[in-house]
Amino acid sequence: MRSDEWKKLANCRGMDVNLFFPGLGESSNCEKKIIPICSSCQVQQECLEYGMSQEVGYYGGVSAIRRI
């Protein structure tokens, strides 16, 4: 699989990206929606690995702060 092919298989494909990039103070509300989406995703691990190089947003169900 090409390095970005996993994105085509993600549960969040086509969803509003703002959910995964919440503003200040919104993360706890978003997390309640994000966790179920990501936990059942077949490419969660690939997404999390990609997210390790990103400074903001949720990847693989994990916030940027928790990826540090």
PDB file of C-alpha atoms in Angstrom:
ATOM      1  CA  MET A   1       0.000   0.000   0.000  1.00  0.00           C
ATOM      2  CA  ARG A   2       1.308   3.450  -0.883  1.00  0.00           C
ATOM      3  CA  SER A   3       2.183   5.567   2.109  1.00  0.00           C
ATOM      4  CA  ASP A   4      -1.067   7.544   1.921  1.00  0.00           C
ATOM      5  CA  GLU A   5      -3.390   4.815   0.618  1.00  0.00           C
ATOM      6  CA  TRP A   6      -4.616   4.070   4.142  1.00  0.00           C
ATOM      7  CA  LYS A   7      -6.478   7.399   4.123  1.00  0.00           C
ATOM      8  CA  LYS A   8      -8.955   5.994   1.590  1.00  0.00           C
ATOM      9  CA  LEU A   9      -9.949   3.295   4.101  1.00  0.00           C
ATOM     10  CA  ALA A  10     -10.384   5.568   7.131  1.00  0.00           C
ATOM     11  CA  ASN A  11     -13.749   5.673   8.929  1.00  0.00           C
ATOM     12  CA  CYS A  12     -13.525   9.465   8.990  1.00  0.00           C
ATOM     13  CA  ARG A  13     -13.151   9.824   5.226  1.00  0.00           C
ATOM     14  CA  GLY A  14     -15.638  12.426   4.035  1.00  0.00           C
ATOM     15  CA  MET A  15     -16.468  13.656   7.533  1.00  0.00           C
ATOM     16  CA  ASP A  16     -16.164  17.269   8.633  1.00  0.00           C
ATOM     17  CA  VAL A  17     -12.452  17.700   9.414  1.00  0.00           C
ATOM     18  CA  ASN A  18     -13.258  20.354  12.014  1.00  0.00           C
ATOM     19  CA  LEU A  19     -14.283  17.541  14.354  1.00  0.00           C
ATOM     20  CA  PHE A  20     -10.675  16.308  14.377  1.00  0.00           C
ATOM     21  CA  PHE A  21      -9.202  19.799  14.725  1.00  0.00           C
ATOM     22  CA  PRO A  22     -11.247  21.360  17.549  1.00  0.00           C
ATOM     23  CA  GLY A  23     -10.732  24.866  18.852  1.00  0.00           C
ATOM     24  CA  LEU A  24      -9.497  25.627  22.338  1.00  0.00           C
ATOM     25  CA  GLY A  25     -11.783  24.217  25.008  1.00  0.00           C
ATOM     26  CA  GLU A  26     -13.688  21.994  22.593  1.00  0.00           C
ATOM     27  CA  SER A  27     -11.497  18.900  22.718  1.00  0.00           C
ATOM     28  CA  SER A  28     -13.334  17.045  25.497  1.00  0.00           C
ATOM     29  CA  ASN A  29     -16.654  17.319  23.647  1.00  0.00           C
ATOM     30  CA  CYS A  30     -15.081  16.231  20.372  1.00  0.00           C
ATOM     31  CA  GLU A  31     -13.276  13.308  21.965  1.00  0.00           C
ATOM     32  CA  LYS A  32     -16.631  11.685  22.821  1.00  0.00           C
ATOM     33  CA  LYS A  33     -17.411  11.597  19.103  1.00  0.00           C
ATOM     34  CA  ILE A  34     -13.899  10.845  17.851  1.00  0.00           C
ATOM     35  CA  ILE A  35     -13.084   7.821  20.033  1.00  0.00           C
ATOM     36  CA  PRO A  36     -15.879   5.581  18.640  1.00  0.00           C
ATOM     37  CA  ILE A  37     -15.047   6.556  15.059  1.00  0.00           C
ATOM     38  CA  CYS A  38     -11.343   5.848  15.453  1.00  0.00           C
ATOM     39  CA  SER A  39     -11.530   2.798  17.698  1.00  0.00           C
ATOM     40  CA  SER A  40     -13.434   0.828  15.060  1.00  0.00           C
ATOM     41  CA  CYS A  41     -11.289   2.020  12.150  1.00  0.00           C
ATOM     42  CA  GLN A  42      -9.262  -0.563  10.241  1.00  0.00           C
ATOM     43  CA  VAL A  43      -6.428   1.926   9.659  1.00  0.00           C
ATOM     44  CA  GLN A  44      -6.249   3.416  13.151  1.00  0.00           C
ATOM     45  CA  GLN A  45      -2.609   2.392  13.616  1.00  0.00           C
ATOM     46  CA  GLU A  46      -1.513   3.895  10.303  1.00  0.00           C
ATOM     47  CA  CYS A  47      -3.336   7.104  11.170  1.00  0.00           C
ATOM     48  CA  LEU A  48      -1.708   7.278  14.592  1.00  0.00           C
ATOM     49  CA  GLU A  49       1.729   6.703  13.082  1.00  0.00           C
ATOM     50  CA  TYR A  50       1.089   9.534  10.615  1.00  0.00           C
ATOM     51  CA  GLY A  51      -0.148  11.734  13.450  1.00  0.00           C
ATOM     52  CA  MET A  52       3.106  11.368  15.356  1.00  0.00           C
ATOM     53  CA  SER A  53       4.621  13.904  12.958  1.00  0.00           C
ATOM     54  CA  GLN A  54       1.694  16.340  13.213  1.00  0.00           C
ATOM     55  CA  GLU A  55       1.487  19.156  15.752  1.00  0.00           C
ATOM     56  CA  VAL A  56      -2.293  19.556  15.958  1.00  0.00           C
ATOM     57  CA  GLY A  57      -5.428  17.470  15.625  1.00  0.00           C
ATOM     58  CA  TYR A  58      -6.593  13.987  16.477  1.00  0.00           C
ATOM     59  CA  TYR A  59      -5.023  11.073  14.650  1.00  0.00           C
ATOM     60  CA  GLY A  60      -5.878   7.475  15.426  1.00  0.00           C
ATOM     61  CA  GLY A  61      -8.157   8.784  18.175  1.00  0.00           C
ATOM     62  CA  VAL A  62      -5.294  10.459  20.037  1.00  0.00           C
ATOM     63  CA  SER A  63      -4.928  14.210  20.560  1.00  0.00           C
ATOM     64  CA  ALA A  64      -1.717  16.080  19.810  1.00  0.00           C
ATOM     65  CA  ILE A  65      -1.090  16.595  23.531  1.00  0.00           C
ATOM     66  CA  ARG A  66      -1.305  12.860  24.221  1.00  0.00           C
ATOM     67  CA  ARG A  67       0.995  12.037  21.311  1.00  0.00           C
ATOM     68  CA  ILE A  68       3.854  14.025  22.861  1.00  0.00           C
TER      69      ILE A  68
END
